Amino acid sequence: MLHDLMTLRGENLTDTPWNCYPRPQMKRDNWLNLNGSWQFAAGKPDFDGKTILVPFCPESKLSGVKQHYPEGTTLWYRRNFVLPEGFNRGRVLLHIGAADQIAEVSLNGNHLYRHEGGYEAFTLDITEYLQPENELTVCCWDDLNNQVFPYGKQVLPEKRGGMWYTPVSGIWQSLWLESVPETYIRKLHIENRGASVTITTEPALNGFVKVSALGDFALENGSVTITPEEPHFWSPEDPYLYDFTVAAGEDRIESYFAIRSLEVKQVSGYPRLCLNGKPYFFHGLLDQGYWPEGLLTPPAPESYVDDILAMKALGFNTLRKHIKVEMEEFYYQCDKLGMIVWQDMVNNSDYNFLRDTALPTVGIQTLDDRNLHKDKASREMFRKCAEALVNQLKNHPSICLWTIFNEAWGQFDSDNVYTWFKQLDDTRFIDTTSGWFRREKSDVDSRHVYFRKVKLKGDGRKPLILSEFGGKTYKAEGHLFNPDKSYGYGGCETLEQLNKAVKKLYLEEIVPSIRNGLCASIYTQVSDVEDEINGLLTYDRKLCKLTRETMVPVAEALKAALEK
């Protein structure tokens, strides 16, 4: 029997969830939240009084629906709205954070747009279709077509279990309206290189950028480069942000940037990942971003803060956001609170247990991937969604590494994909093949170790990272999603045993590897997820299994080993 878990944030949910500005790095003061109760129907648009709480997916407890519909079922959403007096400043935009997998939008009976891809945001100009009273309809399809669309770890309910989770369909991120002048900034690009930051508007507009700590700078042809004389560098230990305002014509945007440098340097005989010119050990955790009551959608913005601060309190400085994309609030809080993010792309194509997990785990880790997953539509969709994800998130300074492929899931032609990816963003590290099936082109030598001792040594060519390891389990009674089945690596009977085992793992295997070139380690994982009970936090976030007394000395030992 599956337990009915809920976090404290979920227990205190409001009628209008996620009532915070959804895009903190491009903020205007004129917006309207459309989250809350919507009319809902499945199959046909027969709205008979059934409702859903947006932005929670119908499979989630918080949605009020708590049901997965057969694949391919059309999910219908409808709500009415009236714009507040004086709201329209010239153009009105509708923003949808994410809807899985295909979404079509209509306003007042007019079909506006069809969007494909379940993890990226999209925006529509709805000005020409507005009336004094408006009816907004969104219909979604999700057949879990993993051969084409990115799907992460979602599977059909009958296949759920182990490392595969409850699926998510329909709207699962915020919907909101924003009014802008006739000429407005559609996109804001922030690019940090070393001690300089270049701010660019799209389209290219003239105006000025006012940086609170530095003064005013002219925005000419949509671009300005700022190089402070004494830059204040961002790091997890000192997450300093420069607040700024862009003014162009009648449009005004509030934003922020950070200055931090990422490079590889040869130190003590090995190439090392460096942050702000110095070797830095990325002491991290796998973060899959699931919540018991909201699945992919946390119950509240503060849920992100809770997780980030809980992990920082244990001494961690990095979260690997694992084959999932969060609301922008997550990345904003990582920028603000000081938590490095390694962001995975979301996989599509098939998964094969023998090829992708079993054989690599026993050491067969060589594979020519040029003809792997060679379906043209699948490859094109992966590139399309990856490009949208990078463009959506690359303004965030906390993101320091992109992971393209994880454990061969959907992996294809990785050397050429790396070259293409560098054209999207050459300011960050890239882990082309996390785990195994490494080819030539990657910024790091990325390994996964679960069922043997960690004995790694760099080859002197690329920085060595341990991008997954650990996964030790503990059954926390009263906090289990599935008391009958559990999943993880290396069970511990008591919390004391778990703390001792994790500390021993770090001190005897990870710390010694630093002198052999190890630059990072990503332990599995932040929280339990459904049957997986290898989290530091229980799935309901009500118990932290590891103590500060255990983990803070570990963080200090890692730092000391790097300094030697």
Coordinates of C-alpha atoms in Angstrom, one line a residue:
M1 CA 0.0 0.0 0.0
L2 CA 1.4 3.4 -1.0
H3 CA 1.4 5.9 1.8
D4 CA -0.2 9.4 1.6
L5 CA 2.9 11.5 2.2
M6 CA 2.9 15.3 2.2
T7 CA 5.5 18.0 3.1
L8 CA 4.8 20.8 5.5
R9 CA 4.5 23.2 2.6
G10 CA 1.9 21.1 1.0
E11 CA -0.1 20.9 4.2
N12 CA -0.3 24.7 4.2
L13 CA -1.1 25.3 0.6
T14 CA -3.0 28.5 -0.4
D15 CA -5.9 28.8 -2.9
T16 CA -3.6 30.6 -5.3
P17 CA -0.4 28.6 -5.3
W18 CA 2.9 29.9 -6.6
N19 CA 1.9 33.5 -6.2
C20 CA 5.4 34.8 -6.8
Y21 CA 6.8 36.5 -10.0
P22 CA 7.7 33.5 -12.1
R23 CA 10.8 34.9 -13.9
P24 CA 12.9 36.7 -11.3
Q25 CA 15.8 37.5 -13.7
M26 CA 13.5 39.5 -16.0
K27 CA 11.1 41.2 -13.7
R28 CA 8.4 43.7 -14.5
D29 CA 5.9 45.2 -12.2
N30 CA 2.7 44.6 -14.2
W31 CA 1.7 41.0 -14.1
L32 CA -1.3 38.8 -13.3
N33 CA -1.1 35.2 -11.8
L34 CA -3.4 32.7 -13.5
N35 CA -2.6 29.8 -11.1
G36 CA -5.5 28.5 -9.0
S37 CA -8.7 26.7 -9.8
W38 CA -9.5 25.9 -13.5
Q39 CA -12.3 24.0 -15.1
F40 CA -11.0 20.6 -16.1
A41 CA -12.1 17.7 -18.4
A42 CA -10.5 14.6 -19.9
G43 CA -11.2 13.3 -23.4
K44 CA -13.8 15.8 -24.5
P45 CA -14.3 19.4 -23.4
D46 CA -17.3 18.5 -21.4
F47 CA -16.8 20.9 -18.5
D48 CA -19.2 19.5 -15.9
G49 CA -18.0 21.2 -12.8
K50 CA -14.8 19.3 -12.3
T51 CA -11.8 21.5 -11.4
I52 CA -8.0 21.2 -11.1
L53 CA -5.6 23.3 -9.1
V54 CA -3.0 24.8 -11.6
P55 CA 0.0 24.4 -11.8
F56 CA -0.2 20.9 -10.4
C57 CA -0.5 18.0 -12.8
P58 CA -3.7 15.8 -12.7
E59 CA -1.6 12.8 -11.3
S60 CA -0.6 14.8 -8.2
K61 CA -2.4 15.0 -4.9
L62 CA -2.4 18.8 -4.9
S63 CA -4.2 19.1 -8.2
G64 CA -7.4 17.6 -6.7
V65 CA -7.8 15.2 -9.6
K66 CA -5.3 12.6 -8.5
Q67 CA -5.6 10.5 -11.6
H68 CA -3.5 9.5 -14.6
Y69 CA -5.5 9.2 -17.8
P70 CA -4.7 6.7 -20.6
E71 CA -1.9 7.9 -22.9
G72 CA -3.1 10.1 -25.6
T73 CA -6.1 11.4 -23.7
T74 CA -6.8 15.1 -24.3
L75 CA -6.7 17.1 -21.1
W76 CA -8.8 20.3 -21.2
Y77 CA -8.3 23.4 -19.1
R78 CA -10.5 26.4 -19.1
R79 CA -10.8 29.6 -17.0
N80 CA -12.2 33.1 -17.5
F81 CA -10.3 36.3 -16.6
V82 CA -10.9 40.1 -16.8
L83 CA -7.9 42.3 -17.0
P84 CA -7.6 44.8 -14.1
E85 CA -8.3 48.5 -15.1
G86 CA -5.1 50.1 -16.5
F87 CA -3.4 46.7 -16.9
N88 CA -2.9 46.9 -20.7
R89 CA 0.1 49.1 -21.5
G90 CA 0.1 48.2 -25.2
R91 CA 0.7 44.5 -25.5
V92 CA -0.5 41.6 -23.3
L93 CA 1.6 38.4 -23.1
L94 CA 0.6 35.0 -21.9
H95 CA 3.4 32.9 -20.3
I96 CA 3.2 29.2 -19.8
G97 CA 6.0 27.7 -17.7
A98 CA 5.7 24.1 -18.9
A99 CA 3.0 21.7 -20.2
D100 CA 3.7 18.0 -20.9
Q101 CA 4.0 17.0 -23.8
I102 CA 2.0 18.9 -26.4
A103 CA -0.1 22.0 -25.6
E104 CA -2.6 24.0 -27.7
V105 CA -3.8 27.4 -26.6
S106 CA -7.0 29.2 -27.5
L107 CA -8.5 32.5 -26.4
N108 CA -12.1 33.5 -26.9
G109 CA -12.5 30.7 -29.5
N110 CA -9.4 31.7 -31.4
H111 CA -6.7 29.0 -31.8
L112 CA -3.4 30.7 -31.0
Y113 CA -0.5 28.3 -30.8
R114 CA 0.7 24.6 -30.6
H115 CA 3.7 23.9 -28.5
E116 CA 5.7 20.6 -28.5
G117 CA 8.0 19.7 -25.6
G118 CA 7.1 19.2 -22.0
Y119 CA 10.0 21.0 -20.1
E120 CA 10.4 24.5 -21.5
A121 CA 8.5 27.8 -21.2
F122 CA 6.7 29.5 -24.0
T123 CA 5.1 33.0 -24.5
L124 CA 2.2 34.2 -26.7
D125 CA 1.1 37.7 -27.6
I126 CA -2.6 37.6 -27.0
T127 CA -3.4 41.3 -27.5
E128 CA -5.4 41.1 -30.7
Y129 CA -7.8 38.5 -29.2
L130 CA -8.6 40.2 -25.9
Q131 CA -12.2 41.1 -25.0
P132 CA -13.6 42.8 -21.9
E133 CA -14.3 39.3 -20.5
N134 CA -12.0 36.4 -21.7
E135 CA -12.1 32.7 -21.9
L136 CA -8.7 30.9 -22.0
T137 CA -8.5 27.3 -23.0
V138 CA -5.5 25.0 -22.9
C139 CA -5.6 21.4 -24.2
C140 CA -2.7 19.0 -23.7
W141 CA -1.7 15.5 -24.9
D142 CA 0.8 13.2 -23.3
D143 CA 1.3 9.7 -24.6
L144 CA 4.7 9.3 -23.1
N145 CA 6.2 9.1 -26.5
N146 CA 9.7 8.6 -25.3
Q147 CA 11.1 7.9 -28.8
V148 CA 10.6 11.6 -29.7
F149 CA 9.8 13.8 -26.7
P150 CA 12.1 14.2 -23.6
Y151 CA 10.6 12.3 -20.7
G152 CA 13.2 12.0 -17.9
K153 CA 12.2 9.2 -15.5
Q154 CA 8.5 9.2 -16.2
V155 CA 6.8 5.9 -17.0
L156 CA 3.3 4.6 -17.2
P157 CA 1.8 3.9 -13.7
E158 CA 1.8 0.1 -14.2
K159 CA 5.6 0.3 -14.9
R160 CA 6.4 2.6 -12.0
G161 CA 8.9 1.5 -9.4
G162 CA 12.6 1.4 -8.6
M163 CA 14.3 4.3 -10.4
W164 CA 11.2 5.0 -12.5
Y165 CA 8.5 7.4 -11.3
T166 CA 4.9 8.4 -11.6
P167 CA 4.2 10.3 -14.9
V168 CA 3.3 13.9 -15.2
S169 CA 0.9 15.2 -17.8
G170 CA -0.7 18.5 -18.7
I171 CA 0.2 21.9 -17.1
W172 CA 2.8 21.6 -14.4
Q173 CA 4.3 25.1 -14.2
S174 CA 2.9 28.6 -13.6
L175 CA 0.6 30.4 -16.1
W176 CA 0.6 34.2 -16.0
L177 CA -0.1 37.4 -17.9
E178 CA 2.2 40.4 -18.3
S179 CA 1.6 43.7 -20.0
V180 CA 4.4 45.5 -21.9
P181 CA 4.6 48.6 -24.1
E182 CA 4.3 48.3 -27.8
T183 CA 8.1 48.2 -28.2
Y184 CA 9.5 46.0 -25.5
I185 CA 12.4 43.7 -24.6
R186 CA 11.5 40.2 -25.6
K187 CA 14.6 38.5 -24.3
L188 CA 17.5 39.6 -22.0
H189 CA 20.9 37.9 -22.5
I190 CA 23.5 38.0 -19.7
E191 CA 26.9 36.6 -20.5
N192 CA 29.7 36.4 -17.9
R193 CA 33.2 35.9 -19.2
G194 CA 35.9 36.3 -16.5
A195 CA 35.5 39.7 -14.8
S196 CA 33.2 41.1 -17.5
V197 CA 29.5 40.8 -18.1
T198 CA 27.7 41.6 -21.4
I199 CA 24.0 42.5 -21.2
T200 CA 22.1 42.3 -24.5
T201 CA 18.5 43.0 -25.4
E202 CA 16.5 41.3 -28.1
P203 CA 15.5 43.1 -30.1
A204 CA 18.4 45.5 -30.0
L205 CA 17.2 48.7 -28.2
N206 CA 18.9 51.8 -27.0
G207 CA 18.6 53.0 -23.4
F208 CA 20.6 52.5 -20.2
V209 CA 21.5 49.9 -17.6
K210 CA 21.7 51.1 -14.0
V211 CA 23.7 48.8 -11.8
S212 CA 23.0 49.5 -8.1
A213 CA 26.6 49.1 -7.0
L214 CA 28.4 50.5 -10.1
G215 CA 26.3 53.3 -11.7
D216 CA 24.8 53.9 -15.1
F217 CA 25.9 52.5 -18.4
A218 CA 24.7 53.3 -21.9
L219 CA 22.8 50.6 -23.8
E220 CA 23.7 51.1 -27.5
N221 CA 22.3 48.8 -30.2
G222 CA 21.0 46.6 -27.5
S223 CA 24.3 45.8 -25.8
V224 CA 26.7 46.9 -23.1
T225 CA 29.7 45.3 -21.5
I226 CA 30.5 46.0 -17.9
T227 CA 33.9 45.3 -16.3
P228 CA 34.1 46.5 -12.7
E229 CA 37.5 47.8 -11.5
E230 CA 37.3 45.6 -8.4
P231 CA 34.9 42.8 -9.2
H232 CA 33.1 41.1 -6.4
F233 CA 33.2 37.4 -7.4
W234 CA 30.2 35.1 -6.8
S235 CA 30.7 31.7 -5.0
P236 CA 28.7 29.5 -2.8
E237 CA 30.6 30.9 0.2
D238 CA 29.9 34.5 -1.0
P239 CA 26.9 34.6 -3.4
Y240 CA 27.2 38.2 -4.4
L241 CA 24.7 39.5 -7.0
Y242 CA 24.8 42.8 -8.8
D243 CA 21.2 44.2 -9.1
F244 CA 20.5 46.2 -12.2
T245 CA 17.7 47.8 -14.1
V246 CA 17.3 48.0 -17.9
A247 CA 15.4 51.0 -19.3
A248 CA 14.7 51.1 -23.0
G249 CA 11.9 53.4 -24.3
E250 CA 8.9 52.8 -22.1
D251 CA 10.0 49.3 -21.1
R252 CA 11.7 48.7 -17.7
I253 CA 13.1 45.5 -16.4
E254 CA 14.7 44.6 -13.0
S255 CA 17.4 41.9 -13.1
Y256 CA 20.7 40.8 -11.7
F257 CA 24.0 39.3 -12.7
A258 CA 27.0 37.8 -11.0
I259 CA 30.7 37.7 -11.8
R260 CA 32.5 34.4 -11.6
S261 CA 35.1 32.6 -13.7
L262 CA 35.2 28.9 -14.7
E263 CA 38.4 27.4 -16.2
V264 CA 40.6 24.4 -16.1
K265 CA 44.1 24.8 -14.7
Q266 CA 47.0 22.3 -14.2
V267 CA 47.6 22.0 -10.4
S268 CA 49.7 19.4 -8.6
G269 CA 50.1 17.3 -11.8
Y270 CA 46.4 17.2 -12.7
P271 CA 43.9 19.4 -14.6
R272 CA 41.5 20.8 -12.0
L273 CA 38.2 22.6 -12.3
C274 CA 38.6 26.1 -11.0
L275 CA 36.2 28.7 -9.7
N276 CA 37.4 32.3 -9.7
G277 CA 40.9 31.3 -10.6
K278 CA 41.4 28.7 -7.9
P279 CA 40.9 24.9 -7.7
Y280 CA 37.4 24.2 -6.3
F281 CA 36.0 20.9 -5.1
F282 CA 32.4 20.6 -6.3
H283 CA 30.9 18.8 -3.3
G284 CA 27.5 17.9 -4.5
L285 CA 24.3 15.9 -4.6
L286 CA 22.0 14.4 -7.2
D287 CA 18.8 16.4 -7.1
Q288 CA 15.8 14.9 -9.0
G289 CA 13.2 17.4 -7.9
Y290 CA 10.2 15.3 -7.0
W291 CA 7.7 16.0 -4.2
P292 CA 5.1 13.5 -2.9
E293 CA 2.1 15.8 -3.2
G294 CA 3.1 17.7 -6.4
L295 CA 5.4 15.3 -8.3
L296 CA 7.5 17.5 -10.6
T297 CA 6.0 20.6 -9.1
P298 CA 6.9 21.6 -5.5
P299 CA 4.0 22.8 -3.4
A300 CA 5.5 26.3 -2.9
P301 CA 8.4 28.5 -3.9
E302 CA 9.8 28.1 -0.3
S303 CA 10.2 24.3 -1.0
Y304 CA 13.2 25.1 -3.1
V305 CA 14.7 27.3 -0.3
D306 CA 14.1 24.5 2.2
D307 CA 16.0 22.0 0.2
I308 CA 18.9 24.3 -0.8
L309 CA 19.5 25.5 2.8
A310 CA 19.2 22.0 4.2
M311 CA 22.0 20.8 1.9
K312 CA 24.1 23.9 2.5
A313 CA 23.8 23.3 6.2
L314 CA 25.4 19.9 5.7
G315 CA 28.3 21.5 3.8
F316 CA 27.4 20.8 0.2
N317 CA 28.0 23.4 -2.5
T318 CA 26.6 21.8 -5.6
L319 CA 23.3 20.3 -6.8
R320 CA 23.2 18.2 -10.0
K321 CA 19.7 18.8 -11.3
H322 CA 19.1 15.4 -12.7
I323 CA 17.3 15.0 -16.1
K324 CA 14.6 17.5 -15.0
V325 CA 14.0 21.2 -15.4
E326 CA 12.8 23.3 -12.5
M327 CA 10.8 26.5 -12.4
E328 CA 13.1 29.5 -12.7
E329 CA 12.5 30.2 -9.0
F330 CA 14.9 27.3 -8.2
Y331 CA 17.8 28.7 -10.2
Y332 CA 17.1 32.2 -8.7
Q333 CA 17.3 30.8 -5.2
C334 CA 20.6 29.0 -6.1
D335 CA 22.0 32.2 -7.5
K336 CA 20.8 34.1 -4.4
L337 CA 21.7 31.6 -1.6
G338 CA 24.9 30.3 -3.2
M339 CA 24.4 26.8 -4.6
I340 CA 26.2 25.7 -7.8
V341 CA 24.0 23.9 -10.3
W342 CA 25.0 21.2 -12.7
Q343 CA 22.1 21.1 -15.1
D344 CA 21.2 17.9 -17.1
M345 CA 19.5 17.9 -20.4
V346 CA 16.3 15.8 -20.3
N347 CA 16.6 12.5 -22.2
N348 CA 14.5 11.1 -24.9
S349 CA 14.7 7.8 -26.9
D350 CA 14.7 4.3 -25.5
Y351 CA 16.4 2.9 -22.4
N352 CA 17.9 -0.6 -22.5
F353 CA 18.8 -2.1 -19.1
L354 CA 21.4 -4.5 -20.5
R355 CA 23.1 -1.9 -22.7
D356 CA 22.7 1.2 -20.6
T357 CA 23.1 -0.1 -17.1
A358 CA 24.1 -3.7 -16.6
L359 CA 27.1 -4.1 -18.9
P360 CA 28.6 -0.7 -18.0
T361 CA 28.2 -1.4 -14.3
V362 CA 30.4 -4.5 -14.7
G363 CA 33.0 -2.6 -16.6
I364 CA 32.0 -2.7 -20.3
Q365 CA 32.0 1.0 -20.9
T366 CA 33.2 1.4 -24.5
L367 CA 30.6 2.0 -27.2
D368 CA 30.7 3.8 -30.6
D369 CA 27.6 6.0 -30.4
R370 CA 27.6 7.5 -33.9
N371 CA 24.8 5.1 -35.0
L372 CA 23.1 4.8 -31.6
H373 CA 19.5 6.2 -31.4
K374 CA 19.8 7.2 -35.1
D375 CA 16.1 8.1 -35.6
K376 CA 16.2 11.5 -37.2
A377 CA 13.0 12.9 -35.5
S378 CA 14.3 11.8 -32.1
R379 CA 17.7 13.4 -32.6
E380 CA 16.1 16.7 -33.9
M381 CA 13.7 16.9 -31.0
F382 CA 16.6 16.3 -28.5
R383 CA 18.6 19.2 -30.0
K384 CA 15.5 21.4 -30.2
C385 CA 14.6 20.9 -26.5
A386 CA 18.2 21.1 -25.3
E387 CA 18.7 24.4 -27.2
A388 CA 15.5 25.8 -25.7
L389 CA 16.6 24.7 -22.2
V390 CA 20.0 26.3 -22.5
N391 CA 18.7 29.6 -23.8
Q392 CA 16.1 29.7 -21.1
L393 CA 18.5 29.1 -18.2
K394 CA 21.9 30.3 -19.2
N395 CA 21.6 33.8 -17.6
H396 CA 21.8 32.1 -14.2
P397 CA 25.3 32.3 -12.7
S398 CA 24.7 29.3 -10.4
I399 CA 24.7 27.0 -13.4
C400 CA 28.4 26.0 -13.9
L401 CA 28.1 22.8 -15.9
W402 CA 25.8 21.2 -18.5
T403 CA 25.3 17.5 -18.7
I404 CA 24.3 16.4 -22.2
F405 CA 23.8 12.6 -21.9
N406 CA 23.4 10.5 -18.7
E407 CA 24.4 6.8 -18.7
A408 CA 23.8 6.5 -22.4
W409 CA 20.1 7.2 -22.2
G410 CA 19.3 8.6 -25.6
Q411 CA 23.0 9.1 -26.3
F412 CA 24.0 9.6 -30.0
D413 CA 26.9 11.0 -31.9
S414 CA 28.2 12.6 -28.7
D415 CA 31.4 14.2 -30.2
N416 CA 29.4 16.2 -32.7
V417 CA 26.7 17.0 -30.2
Y418 CA 29.5 18.4 -27.9
T419 CA 30.7 20.6 -30.7
W420 CA 27.2 21.9 -31.4
F421 CA 26.6 22.4 -27.7
K422 CA 29.7 24.5 -27.3
Q423 CA 28.3 26.8 -29.9
L424 CA 25.2 27.2 -27.7
D425 CA 27.3 28.1 -24.6
D426 CA 31.1 28.0 -24.3
T427 CA 31.2 29.8 -21.0
R428 CA 30.6 26.7 -18.9
F429 CA 31.9 23.2 -18.4
I430 CA 30.3 20.4 -20.4
D431 CA 29.9 16.8 -19.3
T432 CA 29.1 15.1 -22.6
T433 CA 28.6 11.5 -21.3
S434 CA 28.0 11.3 -17.6
G435 CA 28.9 7.8 -16.3
W436 CA 30.2 5.8 -19.3
F437 CA 30.4 5.3 -23.0
R438 CA 32.9 8.2 -23.2
R439 CA 34.1 9.4 -26.6
E440 CA 36.7 12.1 -27.2
K441 CA 35.0 15.4 -26.7
S442 CA 34.0 16.5 -23.2
D443 CA 35.4 19.0 -20.8
V444 CA 35.5 16.4 -18.0
D445 CA 36.2 12.7 -17.5
S446 CA 32.9 11.7 -15.9
R447 CA 32.5 8.5 -13.9
H448 CA 29.7 6.7 -11.9
V449 CA 30.6 4.3 -9.1
Y450 CA 28.0 2.4 -7.1
F451 CA 28.8 -1.3 -6.5
R452 CA 32.5 -1.1 -5.8
K453 CA 35.1 1.0 -3.9
V454 CA 35.9 4.4 -5.4
K455 CA 39.4 4.1 -6.7
L456 CA 39.8 6.7 -9.3
K457 CA 42.8 8.4 -10.8
G458 CA 42.9 11.1 -13.4
D459 CA 44.6 10.5 -16.7
G460 CA 46.1 14.0 -16.9
R461 CA 44.1 14.9 -19.9
K462 CA 40.8 16.1 -18.5
P463 CA 39.5 17.0 -15.0
L464 CA 38.2 13.9 -13.3
I465 CA 34.7 14.0 -11.8
L466 CA 32.6 11.4 -9.9
S467 CA 29.2 12.5 -11.2
E468 CA 27.3 9.8 -9.3
F469 CA 28.1 7.6 -6.3
G470 CA 26.8 6.5 -3.0
G471 CA 23.0 5.9 -2.8
K472 CA 23.0 4.3 0.6
T473 CA 19.5 3.5 1.9
Y474 CA 17.7 3.8 5.2
K475 CA 14.0 3.0 5.7
A476 CA 12.6 5.8 7.8
E477 CA 9.4 4.4 9.2
G478 CA 6.4 6.8 8.8
H479 CA 8.1 8.5 6.0
L480 CA 8.0 5.8 3.3
F481 CA 6.1 6.2 0.0
N482 CA 6.1 2.4 -0.5
P483 CA 6.6 0.4 2.7
D484 CA 6.5 -2.9 0.7
K485 CA 9.3 -2.1 -1.8
S486 CA 12.4 0.0 -1.7
Y487 CA 15.3 0.8 -4.0
G488 CA 18.9 2.0 -3.5
Y489 CA 22.4 0.7 -2.9
G490 CA 23.7 -0.5 0.4
G491 CA 21.1 -0.7 3.1
C492 CA 21.6 0.6 6.7
E493 CA 19.5 -0.5 9.5
T494 CA 19.8 2.5 11.8
L495 CA 20.5 6.3 11.3
E496 CA 23.7 5.9 13.3
Q497 CA 24.9 3.1 10.9
L498 CA 24.0 5.3 7.9
N499 CA 25.9 8.3 9.2
K500 CA 29.0 6.2 9.9
A501 CA 28.8 4.5 6.5
V502 CA 28.5 7.8 4.6
K503 CA 31.3 9.4 6.6
K504 CA 33.6 6.4 6.1
L505 CA 32.8 6.5 2.3
Y506 CA 33.9 10.1 2.0
L507 CA 36.9 10.0 4.3
E508 CA 38.3 6.7 3.0
E509 CA 37.5 6.8 -0.7
I510 CA 36.6 10.4 -1.8
V511 CA 39.1 12.5 0.1
P512 CA 42.1 10.3 -0.9
S513 CA 41.0 10.5 -4.6
I514 CA 41.5 14.3 -4.6
R515 CA 45.3 13.9 -4.6
N516 CA 44.8 11.7 -7.7
G517 CA 43.0 14.4 -9.6
L518 CA 39.4 14.1 -8.4
C519 CA 37.6 17.5 -8.8
A520 CA 34.0 16.8 -7.9
S521 CA 31.7 14.2 -6.3
I522 CA 28.0 13.9 -6.6
Y523 CA 26.3 11.8 -4.0
T524 CA 22.9 10.2 -4.6
Q525 CA 20.8 12.0 -3.5
V526 CA 19.0 15.0 -2.0
S527 CA 15.7 13.3 -1.1
D528 CA 13.9 10.0 -1.3
V529 CA 11.8 9.7 -4.5
E530 CA 8.9 7.3 -4.3
D531 CA 10.4 3.8 -3.9
E532 CA 14.0 5.1 -3.9
I533 CA 15.0 5.6 -0.3
N534 CA 18.6 6.8 -0.7
G535 CA 18.0 10.4 0.0
L536 CA 19.5 12.6 2.7
L537 CA 16.0 13.8 3.3
T538 CA 12.9 11.7 3.4
Y539 CA 10.4 12.1 0.6
D540 CA 8.2 14.3 2.8
R541 CA 11.2 16.4 3.8
K542 CA 10.3 15.9 7.5
L543 CA 13.5 14.0 8.4
C544 CA 17.1 14.6 7.5
K545 CA 18.9 11.3 7.9
L546 CA 22.4 12.7 8.1
T547 CA 23.6 15.1 10.8
R548 CA 25.7 18.2 10.6
E549 CA 28.1 16.6 13.1
T550 CA 28.7 13.9 10.4
M551 CA 28.8 16.0 7.3
V552 CA 30.4 19.3 8.1
P553 CA 33.7 17.6 9.0
V554 CA 33.5 15.8 5.7
A555 CA 33.2 19.1 3.8
E556 CA 36.1 20.4 5.8
A557 CA 38.2 17.3 5.0
L558 CA 37.5 17.7 1.2
K559 CA 38.5 21.3 1.3
A560 CA 41.7 20.6 3.2
A561 CA 42.6 17.8 0.8
L562 CA 42.3 20.1 -2.1
E563 CA 44.4 22.8 -0.5
K564 CA 47.2 20.3 0.0

